[in-house]
mmCIF file with all atom_site columns, C-alpha atoms in Angstrom:
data_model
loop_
_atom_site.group_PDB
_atom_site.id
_atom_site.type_symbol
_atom_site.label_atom_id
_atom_site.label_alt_id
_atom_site.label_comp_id
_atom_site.label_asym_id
_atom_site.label_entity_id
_atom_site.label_seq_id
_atom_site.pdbx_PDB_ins_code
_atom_site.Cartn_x
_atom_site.Cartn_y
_atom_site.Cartn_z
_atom_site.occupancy
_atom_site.B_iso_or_equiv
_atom_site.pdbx_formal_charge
_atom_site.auth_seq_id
_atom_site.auth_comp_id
_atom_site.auth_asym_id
_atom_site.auth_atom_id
_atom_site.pdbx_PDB_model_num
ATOM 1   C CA . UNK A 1 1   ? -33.488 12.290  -3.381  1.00 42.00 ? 6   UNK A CA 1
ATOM 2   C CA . UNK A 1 2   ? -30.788 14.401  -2.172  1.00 46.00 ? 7   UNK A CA 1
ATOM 3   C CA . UNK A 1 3   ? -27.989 15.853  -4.014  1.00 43.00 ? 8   UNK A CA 1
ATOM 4   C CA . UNK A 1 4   ? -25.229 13.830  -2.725  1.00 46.00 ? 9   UNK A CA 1
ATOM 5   C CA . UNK A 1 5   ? -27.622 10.570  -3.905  1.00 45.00 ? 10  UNK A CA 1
ATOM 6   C CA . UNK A 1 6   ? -27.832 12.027  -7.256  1.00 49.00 ? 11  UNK A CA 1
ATOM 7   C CA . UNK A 1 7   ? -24.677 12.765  -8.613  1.00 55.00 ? 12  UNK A CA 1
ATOM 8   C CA . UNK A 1 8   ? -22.747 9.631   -10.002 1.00 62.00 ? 13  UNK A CA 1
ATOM 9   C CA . UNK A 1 9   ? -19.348 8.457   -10.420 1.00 67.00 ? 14  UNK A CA 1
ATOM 10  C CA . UNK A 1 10  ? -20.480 6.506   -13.679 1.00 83.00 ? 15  UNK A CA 1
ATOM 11  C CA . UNK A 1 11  ? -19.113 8.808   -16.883 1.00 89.00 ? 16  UNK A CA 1
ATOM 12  C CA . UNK A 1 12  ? -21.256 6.379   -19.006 1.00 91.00 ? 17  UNK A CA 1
ATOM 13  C CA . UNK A 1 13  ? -23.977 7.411   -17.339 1.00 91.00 ? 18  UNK A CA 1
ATOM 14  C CA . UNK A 1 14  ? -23.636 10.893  -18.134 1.00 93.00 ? 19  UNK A CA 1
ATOM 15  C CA . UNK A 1 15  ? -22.569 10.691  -21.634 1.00 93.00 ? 20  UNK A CA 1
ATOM 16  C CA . UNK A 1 16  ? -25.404 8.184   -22.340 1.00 93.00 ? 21  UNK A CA 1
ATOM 17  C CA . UNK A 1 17  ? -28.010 11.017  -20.845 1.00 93.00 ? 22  UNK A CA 1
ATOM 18  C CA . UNK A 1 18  ? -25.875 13.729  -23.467 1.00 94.00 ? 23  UNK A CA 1
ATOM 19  C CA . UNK A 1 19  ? -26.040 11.010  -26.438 1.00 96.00 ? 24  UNK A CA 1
ATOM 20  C CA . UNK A 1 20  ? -29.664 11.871  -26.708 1.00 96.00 ? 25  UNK A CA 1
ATOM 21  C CA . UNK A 1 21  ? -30.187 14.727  -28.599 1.00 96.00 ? 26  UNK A CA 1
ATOM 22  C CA . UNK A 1 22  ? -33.496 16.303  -26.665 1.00 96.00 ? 27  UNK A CA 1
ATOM 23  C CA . UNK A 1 23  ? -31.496 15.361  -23.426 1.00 96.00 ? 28  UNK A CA 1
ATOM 24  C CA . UNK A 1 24  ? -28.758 17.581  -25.044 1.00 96.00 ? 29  UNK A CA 1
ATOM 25  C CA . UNK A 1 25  ? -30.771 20.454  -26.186 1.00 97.00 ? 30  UNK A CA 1
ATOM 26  C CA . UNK A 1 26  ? -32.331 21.079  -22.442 1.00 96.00 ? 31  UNK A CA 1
ATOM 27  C CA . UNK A 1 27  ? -29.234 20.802  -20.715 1.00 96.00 ? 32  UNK A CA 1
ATOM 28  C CA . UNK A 1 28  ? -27.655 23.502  -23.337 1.00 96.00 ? 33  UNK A CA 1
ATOM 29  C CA . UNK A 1 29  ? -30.845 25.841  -22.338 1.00 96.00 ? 34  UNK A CA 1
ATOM 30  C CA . UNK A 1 30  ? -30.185 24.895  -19.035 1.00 95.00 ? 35  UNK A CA 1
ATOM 31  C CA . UNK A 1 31  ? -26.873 26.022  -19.037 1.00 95.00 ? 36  UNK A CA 1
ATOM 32  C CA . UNK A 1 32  ? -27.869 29.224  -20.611 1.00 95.00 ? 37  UNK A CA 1
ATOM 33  C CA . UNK A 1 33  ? -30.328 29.960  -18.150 1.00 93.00 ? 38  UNK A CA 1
ATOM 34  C CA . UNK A 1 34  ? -33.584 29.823  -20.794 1.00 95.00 ? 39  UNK A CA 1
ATOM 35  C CA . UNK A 1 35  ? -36.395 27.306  -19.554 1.00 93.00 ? 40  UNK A CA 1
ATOM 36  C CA . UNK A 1 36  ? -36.708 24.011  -21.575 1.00 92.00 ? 41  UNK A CA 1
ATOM 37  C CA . UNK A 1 37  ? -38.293 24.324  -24.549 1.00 94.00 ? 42  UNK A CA 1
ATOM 38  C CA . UNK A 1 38  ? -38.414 21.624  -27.057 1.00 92.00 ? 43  UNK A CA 1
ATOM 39  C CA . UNK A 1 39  ? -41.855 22.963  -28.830 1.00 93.00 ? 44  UNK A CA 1
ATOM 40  C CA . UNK A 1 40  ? -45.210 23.400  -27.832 1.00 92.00 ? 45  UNK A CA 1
ATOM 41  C CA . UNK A 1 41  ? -46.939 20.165  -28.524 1.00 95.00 ? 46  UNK A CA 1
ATOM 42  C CA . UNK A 1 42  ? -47.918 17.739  -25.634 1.00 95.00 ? 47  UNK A CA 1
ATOM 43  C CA . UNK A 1 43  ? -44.974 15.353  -26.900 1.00 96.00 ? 48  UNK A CA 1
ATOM 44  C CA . UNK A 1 44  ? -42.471 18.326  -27.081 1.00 95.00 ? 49  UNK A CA 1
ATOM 45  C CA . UNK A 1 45  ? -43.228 19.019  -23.291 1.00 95.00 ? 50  UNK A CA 1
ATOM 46  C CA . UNK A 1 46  ? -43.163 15.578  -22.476 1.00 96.00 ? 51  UNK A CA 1
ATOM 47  C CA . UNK A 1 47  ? -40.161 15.029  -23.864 1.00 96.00 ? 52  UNK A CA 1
ATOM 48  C CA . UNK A 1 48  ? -38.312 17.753  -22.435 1.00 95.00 ? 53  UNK A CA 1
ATOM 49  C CA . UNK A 1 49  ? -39.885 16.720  -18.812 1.00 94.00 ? 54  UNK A CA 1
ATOM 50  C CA . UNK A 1 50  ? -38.256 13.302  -19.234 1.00 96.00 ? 55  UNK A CA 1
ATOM 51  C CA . UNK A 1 51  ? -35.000 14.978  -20.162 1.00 96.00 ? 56  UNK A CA 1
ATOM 52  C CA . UNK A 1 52  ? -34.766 17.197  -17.168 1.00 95.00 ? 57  UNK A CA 1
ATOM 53  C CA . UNK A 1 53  ? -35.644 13.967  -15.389 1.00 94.00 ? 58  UNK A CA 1
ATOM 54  C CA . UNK A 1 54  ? -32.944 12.279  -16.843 1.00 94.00 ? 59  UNK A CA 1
ATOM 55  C CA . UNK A 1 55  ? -30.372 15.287  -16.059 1.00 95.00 ? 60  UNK A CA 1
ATOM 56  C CA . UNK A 1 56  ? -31.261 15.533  -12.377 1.00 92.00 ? 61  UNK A CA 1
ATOM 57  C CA . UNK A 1 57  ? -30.640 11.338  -12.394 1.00 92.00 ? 62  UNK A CA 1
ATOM 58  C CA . UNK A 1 58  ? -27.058 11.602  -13.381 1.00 92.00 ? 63  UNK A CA 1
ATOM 59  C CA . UNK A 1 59  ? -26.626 14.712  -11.409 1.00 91.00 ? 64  UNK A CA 1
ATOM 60  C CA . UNK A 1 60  ? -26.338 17.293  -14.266 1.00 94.00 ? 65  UNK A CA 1
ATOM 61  C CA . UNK A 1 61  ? -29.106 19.341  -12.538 1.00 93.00 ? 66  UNK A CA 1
ATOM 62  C CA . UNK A 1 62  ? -29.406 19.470  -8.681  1.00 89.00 ? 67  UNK A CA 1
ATOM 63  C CA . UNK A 1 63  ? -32.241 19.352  -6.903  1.00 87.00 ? 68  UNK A CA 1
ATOM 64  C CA . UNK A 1 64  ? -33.621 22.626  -8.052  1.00 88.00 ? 69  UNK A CA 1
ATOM 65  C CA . UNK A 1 65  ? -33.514 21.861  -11.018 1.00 88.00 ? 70  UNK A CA 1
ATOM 66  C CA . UNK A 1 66  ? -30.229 24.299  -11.912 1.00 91.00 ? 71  UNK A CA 1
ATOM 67  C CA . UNK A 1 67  ? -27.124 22.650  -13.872 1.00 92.00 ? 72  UNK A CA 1
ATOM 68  C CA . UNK A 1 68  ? -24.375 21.759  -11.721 1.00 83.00 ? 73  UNK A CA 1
ATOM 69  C CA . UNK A 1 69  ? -20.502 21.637  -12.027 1.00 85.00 ? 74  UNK A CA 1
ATOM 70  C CA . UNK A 1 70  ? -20.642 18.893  -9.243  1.00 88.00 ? 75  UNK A CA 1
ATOM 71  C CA . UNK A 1 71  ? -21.124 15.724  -11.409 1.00 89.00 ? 76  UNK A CA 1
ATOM 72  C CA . UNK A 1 72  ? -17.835 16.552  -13.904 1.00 90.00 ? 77  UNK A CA 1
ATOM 73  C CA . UNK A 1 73  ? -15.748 17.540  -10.438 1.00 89.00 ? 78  UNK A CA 1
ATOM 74  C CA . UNK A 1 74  ? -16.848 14.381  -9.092  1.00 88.00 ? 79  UNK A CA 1
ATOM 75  C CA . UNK A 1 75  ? -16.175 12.363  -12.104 1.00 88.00 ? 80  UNK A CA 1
ATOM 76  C CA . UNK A 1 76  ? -12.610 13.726  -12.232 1.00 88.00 ? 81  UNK A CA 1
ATOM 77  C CA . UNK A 1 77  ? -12.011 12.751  -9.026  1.00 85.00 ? 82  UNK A CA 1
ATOM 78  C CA . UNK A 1 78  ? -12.880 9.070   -9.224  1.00 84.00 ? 83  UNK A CA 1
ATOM 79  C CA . UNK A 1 79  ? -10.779 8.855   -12.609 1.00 81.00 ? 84  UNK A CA 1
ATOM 80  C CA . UNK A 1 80  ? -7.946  10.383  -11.048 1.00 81.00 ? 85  UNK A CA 1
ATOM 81  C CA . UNK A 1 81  ? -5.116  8.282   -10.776 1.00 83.00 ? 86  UNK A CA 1
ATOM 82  C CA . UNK A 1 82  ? -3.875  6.176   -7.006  1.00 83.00 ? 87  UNK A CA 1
ATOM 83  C CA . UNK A 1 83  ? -1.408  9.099   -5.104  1.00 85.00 ? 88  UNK A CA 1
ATOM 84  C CA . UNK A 1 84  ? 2.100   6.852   -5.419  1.00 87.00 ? 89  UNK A CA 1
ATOM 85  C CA . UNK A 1 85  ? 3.293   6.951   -2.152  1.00 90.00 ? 90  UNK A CA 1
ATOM 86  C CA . UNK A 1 86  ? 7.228   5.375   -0.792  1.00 91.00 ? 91  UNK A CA 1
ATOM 87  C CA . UNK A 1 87  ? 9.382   4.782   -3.545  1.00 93.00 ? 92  UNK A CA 1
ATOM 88  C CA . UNK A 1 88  ? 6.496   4.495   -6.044  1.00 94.00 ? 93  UNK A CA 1
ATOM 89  C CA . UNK A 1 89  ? 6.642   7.854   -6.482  1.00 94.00 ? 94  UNK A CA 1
ATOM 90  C CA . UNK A 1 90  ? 10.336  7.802   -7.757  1.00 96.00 ? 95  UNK A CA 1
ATOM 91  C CA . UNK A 1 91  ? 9.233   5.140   -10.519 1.00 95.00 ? 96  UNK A CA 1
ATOM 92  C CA . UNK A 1 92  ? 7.026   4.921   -13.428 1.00 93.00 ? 97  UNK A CA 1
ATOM 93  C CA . UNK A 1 93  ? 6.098   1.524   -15.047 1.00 93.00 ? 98  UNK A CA 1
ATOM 94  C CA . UNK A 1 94  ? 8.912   0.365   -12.714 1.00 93.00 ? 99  UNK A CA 1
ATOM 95  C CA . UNK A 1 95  ? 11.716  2.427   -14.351 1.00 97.00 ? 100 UNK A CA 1
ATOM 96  C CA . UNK A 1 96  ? 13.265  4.917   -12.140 1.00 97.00 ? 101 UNK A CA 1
ATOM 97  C CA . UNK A 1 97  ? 12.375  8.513   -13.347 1.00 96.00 ? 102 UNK A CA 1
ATOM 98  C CA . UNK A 1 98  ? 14.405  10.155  -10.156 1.00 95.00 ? 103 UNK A CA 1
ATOM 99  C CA . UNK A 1 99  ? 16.107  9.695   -7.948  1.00 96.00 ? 104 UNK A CA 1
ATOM 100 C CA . UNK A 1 100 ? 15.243  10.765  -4.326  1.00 96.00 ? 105 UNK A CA 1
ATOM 101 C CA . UNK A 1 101 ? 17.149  13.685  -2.822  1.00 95.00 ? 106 UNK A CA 1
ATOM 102 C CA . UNK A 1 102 ? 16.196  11.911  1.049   1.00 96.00 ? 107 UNK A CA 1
ATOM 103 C CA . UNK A 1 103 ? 19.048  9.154   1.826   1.00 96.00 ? 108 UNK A CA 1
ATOM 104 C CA . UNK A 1 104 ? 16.469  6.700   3.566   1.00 96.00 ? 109 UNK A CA 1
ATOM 105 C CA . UNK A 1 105 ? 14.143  6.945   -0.071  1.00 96.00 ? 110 UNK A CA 1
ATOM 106 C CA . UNK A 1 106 ? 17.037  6.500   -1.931  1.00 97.00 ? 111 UNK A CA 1
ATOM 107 C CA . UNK A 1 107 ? 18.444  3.651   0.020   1.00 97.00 ? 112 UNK A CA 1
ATOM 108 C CA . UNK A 1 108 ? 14.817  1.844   -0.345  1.00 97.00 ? 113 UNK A CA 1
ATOM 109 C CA . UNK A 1 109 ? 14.845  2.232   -3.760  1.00 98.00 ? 114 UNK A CA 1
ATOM 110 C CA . UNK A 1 110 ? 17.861  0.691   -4.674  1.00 98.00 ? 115 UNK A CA 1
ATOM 111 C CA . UNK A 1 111 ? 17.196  -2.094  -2.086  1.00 97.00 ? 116 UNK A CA 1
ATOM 112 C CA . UNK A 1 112 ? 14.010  -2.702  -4.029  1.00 97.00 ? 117 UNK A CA 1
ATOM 113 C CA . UNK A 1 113 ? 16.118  -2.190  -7.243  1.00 98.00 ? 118 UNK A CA 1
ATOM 114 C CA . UNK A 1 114 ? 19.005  -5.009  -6.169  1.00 97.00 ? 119 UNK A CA 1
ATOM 115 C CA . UNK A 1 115 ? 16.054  -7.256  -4.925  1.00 96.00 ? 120 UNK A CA 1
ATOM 116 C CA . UNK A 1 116 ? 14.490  -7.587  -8.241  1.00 96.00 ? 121 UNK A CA 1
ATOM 117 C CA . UNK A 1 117 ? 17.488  -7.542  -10.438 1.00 97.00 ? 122 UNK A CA 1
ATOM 118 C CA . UNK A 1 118 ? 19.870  -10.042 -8.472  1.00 97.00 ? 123 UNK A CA 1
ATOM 119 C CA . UNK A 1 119 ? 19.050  -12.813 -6.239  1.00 96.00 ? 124 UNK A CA 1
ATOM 120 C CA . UNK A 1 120 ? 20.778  -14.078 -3.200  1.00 95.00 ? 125 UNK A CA 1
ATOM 121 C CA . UNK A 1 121 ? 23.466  -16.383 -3.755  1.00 93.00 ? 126 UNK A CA 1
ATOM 122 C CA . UNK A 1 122 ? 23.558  -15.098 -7.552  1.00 95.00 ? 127 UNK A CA 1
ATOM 123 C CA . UNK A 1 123 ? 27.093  -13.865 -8.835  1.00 95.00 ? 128 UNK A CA 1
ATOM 124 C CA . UNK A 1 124 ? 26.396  -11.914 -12.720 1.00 97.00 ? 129 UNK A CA 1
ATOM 125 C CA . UNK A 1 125 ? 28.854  -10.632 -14.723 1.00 96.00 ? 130 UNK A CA 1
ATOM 126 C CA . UNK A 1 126 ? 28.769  -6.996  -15.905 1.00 94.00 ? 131 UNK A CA 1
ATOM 127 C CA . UNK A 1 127 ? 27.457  -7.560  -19.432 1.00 95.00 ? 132 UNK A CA 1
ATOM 128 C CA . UNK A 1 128 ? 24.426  -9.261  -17.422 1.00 96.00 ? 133 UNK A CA 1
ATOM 129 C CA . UNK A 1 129 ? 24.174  -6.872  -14.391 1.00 97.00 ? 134 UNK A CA 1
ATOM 130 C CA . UNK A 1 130 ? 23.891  -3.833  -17.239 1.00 96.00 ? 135 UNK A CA 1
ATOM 131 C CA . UNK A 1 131 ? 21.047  -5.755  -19.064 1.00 97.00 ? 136 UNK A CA 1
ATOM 132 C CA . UNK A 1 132 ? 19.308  -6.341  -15.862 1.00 97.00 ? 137 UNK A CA 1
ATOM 133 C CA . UNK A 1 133 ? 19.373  -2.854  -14.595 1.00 98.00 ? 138 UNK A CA 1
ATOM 134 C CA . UNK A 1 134 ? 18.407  -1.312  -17.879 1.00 97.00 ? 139 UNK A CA 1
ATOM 135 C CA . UNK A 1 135 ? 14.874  -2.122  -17.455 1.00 97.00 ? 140 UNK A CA 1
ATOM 136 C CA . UNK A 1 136 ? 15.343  0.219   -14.344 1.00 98.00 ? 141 UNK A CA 1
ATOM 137 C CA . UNK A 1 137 ? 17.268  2.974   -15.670 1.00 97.00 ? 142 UNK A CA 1
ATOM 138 C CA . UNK A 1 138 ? 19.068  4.026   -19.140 1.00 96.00 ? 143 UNK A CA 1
ATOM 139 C CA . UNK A 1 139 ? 22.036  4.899   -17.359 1.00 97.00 ? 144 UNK A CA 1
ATOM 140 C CA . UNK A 1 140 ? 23.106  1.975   -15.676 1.00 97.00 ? 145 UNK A CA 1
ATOM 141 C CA . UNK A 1 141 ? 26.539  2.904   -14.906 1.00 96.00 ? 146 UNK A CA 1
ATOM 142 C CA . UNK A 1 142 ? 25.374  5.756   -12.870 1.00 97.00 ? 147 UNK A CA 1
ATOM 143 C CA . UNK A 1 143 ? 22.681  3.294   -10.656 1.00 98.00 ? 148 UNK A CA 1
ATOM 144 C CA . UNK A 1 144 ? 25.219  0.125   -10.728 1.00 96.00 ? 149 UNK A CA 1
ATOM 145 C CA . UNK A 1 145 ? 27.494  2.448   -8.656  1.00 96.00 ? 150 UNK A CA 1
ATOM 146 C CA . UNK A 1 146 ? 24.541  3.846   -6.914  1.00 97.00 ? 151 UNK A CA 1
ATOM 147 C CA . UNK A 1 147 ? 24.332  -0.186  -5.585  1.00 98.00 ? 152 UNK A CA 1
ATOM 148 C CA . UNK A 1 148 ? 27.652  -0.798  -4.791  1.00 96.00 ? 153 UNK A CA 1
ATOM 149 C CA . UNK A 1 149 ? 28.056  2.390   -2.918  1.00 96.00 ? 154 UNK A CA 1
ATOM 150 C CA . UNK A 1 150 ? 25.106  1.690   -0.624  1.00 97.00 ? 155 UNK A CA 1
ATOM 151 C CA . UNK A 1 151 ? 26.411  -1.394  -0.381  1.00 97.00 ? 156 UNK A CA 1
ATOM 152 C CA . UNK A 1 152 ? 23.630  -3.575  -1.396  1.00 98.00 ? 157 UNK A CA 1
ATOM 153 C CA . UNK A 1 153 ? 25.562  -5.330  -4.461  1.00 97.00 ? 158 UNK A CA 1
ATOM 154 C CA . UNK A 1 154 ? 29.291  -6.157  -4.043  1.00 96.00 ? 159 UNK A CA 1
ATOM 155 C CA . UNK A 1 155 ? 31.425  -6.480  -7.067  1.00 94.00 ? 160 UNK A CA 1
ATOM 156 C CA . UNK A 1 156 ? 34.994  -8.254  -7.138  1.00 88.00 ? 161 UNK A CA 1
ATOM 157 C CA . UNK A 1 157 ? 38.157  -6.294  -7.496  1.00 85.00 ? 162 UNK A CA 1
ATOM 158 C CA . UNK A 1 158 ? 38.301  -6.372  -11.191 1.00 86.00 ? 163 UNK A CA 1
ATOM 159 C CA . UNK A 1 159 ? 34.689  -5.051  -11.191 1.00 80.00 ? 164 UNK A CA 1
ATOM 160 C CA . UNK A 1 160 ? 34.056  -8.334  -13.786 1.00 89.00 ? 165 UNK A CA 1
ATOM 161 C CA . UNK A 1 161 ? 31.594  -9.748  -10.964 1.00 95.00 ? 166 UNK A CA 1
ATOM 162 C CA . UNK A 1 162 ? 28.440  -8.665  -9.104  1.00 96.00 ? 167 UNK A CA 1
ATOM 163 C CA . UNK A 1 163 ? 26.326  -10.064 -6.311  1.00 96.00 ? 168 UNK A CA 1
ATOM 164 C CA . UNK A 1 164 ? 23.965  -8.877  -4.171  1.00 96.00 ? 169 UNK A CA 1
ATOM 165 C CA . UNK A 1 165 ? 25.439  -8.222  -0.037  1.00 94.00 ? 170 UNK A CA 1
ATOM 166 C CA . UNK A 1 166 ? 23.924  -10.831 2.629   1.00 82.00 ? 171 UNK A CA 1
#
């Protein structure tokens, strides 16, 4: 079995092999660069036979034998969050955290913004437009303007009125 067929991507699977205590004690000698050694008996060398076994399954030893580092990078890596791409990357559990410097980021973000906040056809006052736009931003004076200026929402001379632009 190769190295590459060894190492997991399972963290259960490497924290049930540390769970057990004999498991434990050889990797720690391992680590230390000592030999296994859980005792002299038959059982003892058994035991600590199985363990290294056990290591080199979930890829805590590679394929001499020797710990590796390989199974916790790899672990990491498969935990690691999705790279936010687009306007994702401006938003965190859909709330706008900042906003882009590029014009053609910002302008998709507040058309996704407008999108989900007003639909077409629908005229909101301001009370209701500031609600709406709150559960994009705390300041929604500051990304209501933002709208209106790229002109994606419209508002009626006396600013009482807001729609989105068709």
């Amino acid at each position: 079995m190769s190295d590459e067929e060894r190492t997991t991507t399972d963290w259960r699977e490497v924290a049930a092999a540390l769970v057990n205590d004999d498991a434990r004690t050889v990797y720690a000698q391992l680590v230390l660069g000592q030999e296994p050694d859980l005792g002299a008996t038959q059982r003892a060398v058994r035991r600590a036979e199985q363990s290294v076994q056990t290591l080199s399954r979930v890829g805590l030893l590679d394929v001499d034998g020797r710990t590796s580092g390989r199974v916790f990078r790899d672990l990491l890596a498969a935990a690691a969050p999705p790279k936010r791409e687009g306007v994702d990357r401006f938003l965190v559990d859909g709330r706008i955290v900042q906003y882009p410097s590029n014009p053609d980021e910002q302008q998709a973000l507040l058309q996704r913004v407008a999108a989900s906040a007003l639909q077409p056809g629908e005229v909101v006052d301001e009370a209701e437009i500031n609600e709406r736009l709150s559960a994009f931003h705390d300041d929604v004076a500051v990304l209501r303007r933002y709208l209106v200026d790229a002109q994606l929402v419209e508002r009626t001379r006396s600013g009482t009125e807001y729609a989105l632009v068709t």
